[in-house]
PDB file of C-alpha atoms in Angstrom:
ATOM      1  CA  UNK A   1       0.000   0.000   0.000  1.00 93.00           C
ATOM      2  CA  UNK A   2       1.226   3.477  -0.922  1.00 97.00           C
ATOM      3  CA  UNK A   3      -0.092   6.828   0.258  1.00 97.00           C
ATOM      4  CA  UNK A   4      -0.095   9.883  -1.970  1.00 98.00           C
ATOM      5  CA  UNK A   5      -0.511  13.323  -0.445  1.00 98.00           C
ATOM      6  CA  UNK A   6      -1.409  16.146  -2.817  1.00 98.00           C
ATOM      7  CA  UNK A   7      -0.770  19.692  -1.611  1.00 98.00           C
ATOM      8  CA  UNK A   8      -1.778  22.605  -3.777  1.00 98.00           C
ATOM      9  CA  UNK A   9       0.618  25.514  -3.298  1.00 97.00           C
ATOM     10  CA  UNK A  10      -0.512  28.188  -0.855  1.00 96.00           C
ATOM     11  CA  UNK A  11      -2.079  31.462  -2.009  1.00 93.00           C
ATOM     12  CA  UNK A  12       0.268  33.488  -4.171  1.00 90.00           C
ATOM     13  CA  UNK A  13       0.601  37.184  -4.834  1.00 81.00           C
ATOM     14  CA  UNK A  14      -0.541  38.907  -8.015  1.00 74.00           C
ATOM     15  CA  UNK A  15       0.767  42.343  -6.905  1.00 74.00           C
ATOM     16  CA  UNK A  16       3.414  42.617  -9.614  1.00 70.00           C
ATOM     17  CA  UNK A  17       1.645  42.128 -12.954  1.00 73.00           C
ATOM     18  CA  UNK A  18       4.993  42.164 -14.774  1.00 72.00           C
ATOM     19  CA  UNK A  19       6.302  39.222 -12.776  1.00 72.00           C
ATOM     20  CA  UNK A  20       6.630  35.883 -14.550  1.00 79.00           C
ATOM     21  CA  UNK A  21       4.060  33.329 -13.321  1.00 75.00           C
ATOM     22  CA  UNK A  22       6.812  30.896 -12.317  1.00 90.00           C
ATOM     23  CA  UNK A  23       8.333  33.517  -9.986  1.00 83.00           C
ATOM     24  CA  UNK A  24       5.216  34.654  -8.098  1.00 85.00           C
ATOM     25  CA  UNK A  25       5.719  34.660  -4.281  1.00 86.00           C
ATOM     26  CA  UNK A  26       3.262  33.703  -1.565  1.00 93.00           C
ATOM     27  CA  UNK A  27       0.968  36.397  -0.254  1.00 91.00           C
ATOM     28  CA  UNK A  28       0.119  37.006   3.422  1.00 95.00           C
ATOM     29  CA  UNK A  29      -2.591  34.334   3.495  1.00 93.00           C
ATOM     30  CA  UNK A  30      -0.291  31.833   1.806  1.00 95.00           C
ATOM     31  CA  UNK A  31       2.421  32.452   4.396  1.00 96.00           C
ATOM     32  CA  UNK A  32      -0.179  31.815   7.104  1.00 95.00           C
ATOM     33  CA  UNK A  33      -1.785  28.702   5.572  1.00 97.00           C
ATOM     34  CA  UNK A  34       1.310  26.749   4.490  1.00 97.00           C
ATOM     35  CA  UNK A  35       2.690  26.242   8.031  1.00 97.00           C
ATOM     36  CA  UNK A  36      -0.787  25.120   9.156  1.00 96.00           C
ATOM     37  CA  UNK A  37      -0.646  22.306   6.633  1.00 97.00           C
ATOM     38  CA  UNK A  38       2.804  21.322   7.902  1.00 97.00           C
ATOM     39  CA  UNK A  39       1.456  21.158  11.453  1.00 96.00           C
ATOM     40  CA  UNK A  40      -1.439  19.059  10.164  1.00 97.00           C
ATOM     41  CA  UNK A  41       0.949  16.567   8.533  1.00 98.00           C
ATOM     42  CA  UNK A  42       2.837  16.250  11.805  1.00 97.00           C
ATOM     43  CA  UNK A  43      -0.260  16.049  14.015  1.00 96.00           C
ATOM     44  CA  UNK A  44      -2.002  13.473  11.788  1.00 96.00           C
ATOM     45  CA  UNK A  45       1.124  11.295  11.580  1.00 97.00           C
ATOM     46  CA  UNK A  46       1.343  11.845   7.827  1.00 98.00           C
ATOM     47  CA  UNK A  47       4.952  12.937   7.379  1.00 98.00           C
ATOM     48  CA  UNK A  48       6.055  11.640   3.981  1.00 98.00           C
ATOM     49  CA  UNK A  49       9.100   9.618   3.010  1.00 98.00           C
ATOM     50  CA  UNK A  50       9.687  11.992   0.093  1.00 98.00           C
ATOM     51  CA  UNK A  51       8.469  15.444  -0.942  1.00 98.00           C
ATOM     52  CA  UNK A  52       8.390  16.296  -4.655  1.00 98.00           C
ATOM     53  CA  UNK A  53       7.902  20.005  -5.339  1.00 98.00           C
ATOM     54  CA  UNK A  54       7.220  22.092  -8.419  1.00 98.00           C
ATOM     55  CA  UNK A  55      10.052  24.460  -9.274  1.00 98.00           C
ATOM     56  CA  UNK A  56       7.660  27.441  -9.173  1.00 97.00           C
ATOM     57  CA  UNK A  57       8.562  29.883  -6.391  1.00 96.00           C
ATOM     58  CA  UNK A  58       5.135  29.689  -4.723  1.00 96.00           C
ATOM     59  CA  UNK A  59       5.341  25.873  -4.550  1.00 97.00           C
ATOM     60  CA  UNK A  60       8.920  25.910  -3.216  1.00 98.00           C
ATOM     61  CA  UNK A  61       7.988  28.464  -0.539  1.00 97.00           C
ATOM     62  CA  UNK A  62       4.905  26.435   0.399  1.00 98.00           C
ATOM     63  CA  UNK A  63       7.115  23.369   0.816  1.00 98.00           C
ATOM     64  CA  UNK A  64       9.635  25.321   2.915  1.00 98.00           C
ATOM     65  CA  UNK A  65       6.895  26.445   5.322  1.00 98.00           C
ATOM     66  CA  UNK A  66       5.441  22.914   5.494  1.00 98.00           C
ATOM     67  CA  UNK A  67       8.855  21.378   6.174  1.00 98.00           C
ATOM     68  CA  UNK A  68       9.693  23.883   8.899  1.00 98.00           C
ATOM     69  CA  UNK A  69       6.314  23.562  10.645  1.00 97.00           C
ATOM     70  CA  UNK A  70       6.167  19.759  10.421  1.00 98.00           C
ATOM     71  CA  UNK A  71       9.730  18.936  11.424  1.00 97.00           C
ATOM     72  CA  UNK A  72      10.198  16.860   8.242  1.00 98.00           C
ATOM     73  CA  UNK A  73      13.816  15.772   7.767  1.00 96.00           C
ATOM     74  CA  UNK A  74      13.592  13.561   4.683  1.00 96.00           C
ATOM     75  CA  UNK A  75      14.451  14.098   1.045  1.00 97.00           C
ATOM     76  CA  UNK A  76      12.919  16.954  -0.950  1.00 98.00           C
ATOM     77  CA  UNK A  77      13.116  17.033  -4.753  1.00 97.00           C
ATOM     78  CA  UNK A  78      12.392  20.209  -6.693  1.00 98.00           C
ATOM     79  CA  UNK A  79      11.468  19.625 -10.319  1.00 97.00           C
ATOM     80  CA  UNK A  80      10.215  21.634 -13.248  1.00 97.00           C
ATOM     81  CA  UNK A  81       8.217  18.565 -14.321  1.00 97.00           C
ATOM     82  CA  UNK A  82       5.419  19.473 -11.876  1.00 97.00           C
ATOM     83  CA  UNK A  83       5.017  23.039 -13.153  1.00 96.00           C
ATOM     84  CA  UNK A  84       1.920  23.187 -15.403  1.00 94.00           C
ATOM     85  CA  UNK A  85       1.758  19.355 -15.355  1.00 97.00           C
ATOM     86  CA  UNK A  86      -1.482  17.570 -16.173  1.00 97.00           C
ATOM     87  CA  UNK A  87      -2.622  14.330 -14.524  1.00 97.00           C
ATOM     88  CA  UNK A  88      -0.808  12.127 -17.052  1.00 96.00           C
ATOM     89  CA  UNK A  89       2.484  13.933 -16.458  1.00 97.00           C
ATOM     90  CA  UNK A  90       2.048  13.764 -12.677  1.00 98.00           C
ATOM     91  CA  UNK A  91       1.400  10.006 -12.891  1.00 96.00           C
ATOM     92  CA  UNK A  92       4.520   9.646 -15.023  1.00 96.00           C
ATOM     93  CA  UNK A  93       6.576  11.443 -12.339  1.00 97.00           C
ATOM     94  CA  UNK A  94       5.075   9.224  -9.622  1.00 97.00           C
ATOM     95  CA  UNK A  95       5.693   6.053 -11.650  1.00 96.00           C
ATOM     96  CA  UNK A  96       9.395   6.894 -11.688  1.00 96.00           C
ATOM     97  CA  UNK A  97       9.727   6.979  -7.892  1.00 97.00           C
ATOM     98  CA  UNK A  98      11.522   4.263  -5.965  1.00 94.00           C
ATOM     99  CA  UNK A  99       9.358   1.587  -4.362  1.00 91.00           C
ATOM    100  CA  UNK A 100      10.915   2.240  -0.943  1.00 93.00           C
ATOM    101  CA  UNK A 101       8.892   5.455  -0.603  1.00 96.00           C
ATOM    102  CA  UNK A 102       5.671   4.464   1.121  1.00 97.00           C
ATOM    103  CA  UNK A 103       4.200   7.950   1.481  1.00 98.00           C
ATOM    104  CA  UNK A 104       4.882  10.763  -0.997  1.00 98.00           C
ATOM    105  CA  UNK A 105       3.842  14.414  -0.865  1.00 98.00           C
ATOM    106  CA  UNK A 106       3.450  16.258  -4.181  1.00 98.00           C
ATOM    107  CA  UNK A 107       3.415  20.057  -3.914  1.00 98.00           C
ATOM    108  CA  UNK A 108       2.039  21.433  -7.149  1.00 98.00           C
ATOM    109  CA  UNK A 109      -0.663  23.282  -9.024  1.00 97.00           C
ATOM    110  CA  UNK A 110      -4.202  23.162 -10.289  1.00 96.00           C
ATOM    111  CA  UNK A 111      -5.732  22.055 -12.518  1.00 97.00           C
ATOM    112  CA  UNK A 112      -3.214  19.184 -12.594  1.00 98.00           C
ATOM    113  CA  UNK A 113      -3.627  18.152  -8.952  1.00 98.00           C
ATOM    114  CA  UNK A 114      -7.433  18.098  -9.178  1.00 98.00           C
ATOM    115  CA  UNK A 115      -7.187  16.121 -12.424  1.00 97.00           C
ATOM    116  CA  UNK A 116      -4.830  13.623 -10.767  1.00 97.00           C
ATOM    117  CA  UNK A 117      -7.087  13.241  -7.754  1.00 97.00           C
ATOM    118  CA  UNK A 118     -10.040  12.554 -10.047  1.00 97.00           C
ATOM    119  CA  UNK A 119      -8.044  10.161 -12.247  1.00 96.00           C
ATOM    120  CA  UNK A 120      -6.850   8.151  -9.253  1.00 97.00           C
ATOM    121  CA  UNK A 121     -10.105   8.050  -7.268  1.00 96.00           C
ATOM    122  CA  UNK A 122     -12.820   8.448  -9.901  1.00 94.00           C
ATOM    123  CA  UNK A 123     -14.275  11.394  -7.977  1.00 92.00           C
ATOM    124  CA  UNK A 124     -13.840  15.109  -8.566  1.00 94.00           C
ATOM    125  CA  UNK A 125     -12.989  17.214  -5.530  1.00 95.00           C
ATOM    126  CA  UNK A 126     -11.902  20.866  -5.553  1.00 96.00           C
ATOM    127  CA  UNK A 127      -8.564  21.771  -3.990  1.00 97.00           C
ATOM    128  CA  UNK A 128      -8.315  25.353  -2.783  1.00 96.00           C
ATOM    129  CA  UNK A 129      -4.900  26.917  -2.312  1.00 97.00           C
ATOM    130  CA  UNK A 130      -2.971  25.040   0.425  1.00 97.00           C
ATOM    131  CA  UNK A 131      -5.513  22.189   0.421  1.00 98.00           C
ATOM    132  CA  UNK A 132      -4.165  18.725   1.229  1.00 98.00           C
ATOM    133  CA  UNK A 133      -5.627  15.474  -0.095  1.00 98.00           C
ATOM    134  CA  UNK A 134      -4.733  11.952   1.056  1.00 98.00           C
ATOM    135  CA  UNK A 135      -5.116   9.086  -1.408  1.00 98.00           C
ATOM    136  CA  UNK A 136      -4.468   5.445  -0.505  1.00 97.00           C
ATOM    137  CA  UNK A 137      -3.213   3.309  -3.386  1.00 97.00           C
ATOM    138  CA  UNK A 138      -3.279  -0.506  -3.360  1.00 96.00           C
ATOM    139  CA  UNK A 139       0.098  -0.871  -5.068  1.00 96.00           C
ATOM    140  CA  UNK A 140       3.477  -2.278  -4.073  1.00 95.00           C
ATOM    141  CA  UNK A 141       5.539   0.004  -6.318  1.00 96.00           C
ATOM    142  CA  UNK A 142       4.913   3.475  -7.747  1.00 97.00           C
ATOM    143  CA  UNK A 143       5.428   2.065 -11.247  1.00 95.00           C
ATOM    144  CA  UNK A 144       2.077   0.261 -10.819  1.00 95.00           C
ATOM    145  CA  UNK A 145       0.107   3.499 -10.460  1.00 94.00           C
ATOM    146  CA  UNK A 146      -2.902   3.744 -12.768  1.00 89.00           C
ATOM    147  CA  UNK A 147      -6.282   5.427 -12.997  1.00 84.00           C
ATOM    148  CA  UNK A 148      -9.263   4.690 -10.759  1.00 81.00           C
ATOM    149  CA  UNK A 149      -7.424   2.522  -8.271  1.00 87.00           C
ATOM    150  CA  UNK A 150      -7.064   4.915  -5.347  1.00 95.00           C
ATOM    151  CA  UNK A 151      -9.257   5.587  -2.352  1.00 96.00           C
ATOM    152  CA  UNK A 152      -9.683   9.203  -1.227  1.00 96.00           C
ATOM    153  CA  UNK A 153      -8.961   9.255   2.479  1.00 95.00           C
ATOM    154  CA  UNK A 154      -9.547  12.896   3.327  1.00 96.00           C
ATOM    155  CA  UNK A 155      -9.217  16.452   2.057  1.00 97.00           C
ATOM    156  CA  UNK A 156      -8.172  19.193   4.441  1.00 97.00           C
ATOM    157  CA  UNK A 157      -8.861  22.796   3.418  1.00 94.00           C
ATOM    158  CA  UNK A 158      -6.841  25.416   5.311  1.00 91.00           C
ATOM    159  CA  UNK A 159      -9.983  27.430   6.128  1.00 86.00           C
ATOM    160  CA  UNK A 160     -11.342  24.443   8.071  1.00 88.00           C
ATOM    161  CA  UNK A 161      -8.330  24.415  10.394  1.00 79.00           C
ATOM    162  CA  UNK A 162      -8.948  27.807  11.983  1.00 63.00           C
TER     163      UNK A 162
END
């Protein structure tokens, strides 16, 4: 059994309209919500074996806040493959992971994360910024990942944690 955690990046800033999308920072709400999700991971006993993060600044900063708040000390991989990735691309990234990782956290973007959640569970569920979804997968190795085989465990929205 594998567990996949999907974390949409926290709320980002649109203050600077000239700024490249990839380089947008977190806004005040994002800086508040991301650590909450890290605390949630710790408190729920959901610390991952590996964190895979989009190279976009807002995703990297979200991951930094989550790591600091949760006390996570494992491996973190930053990759451009998650930026603007659709469900098929995200599954391809997951399929390439080592089988020794039992629980993986992906920090990425919509619509790709929502598409992946729907592809894996057969059910659509919205993911607001900084939302965390837990999917249980009945597989031995990440290379076995395929559509409609997962079970949605829970979705935590940051607004519910207040």
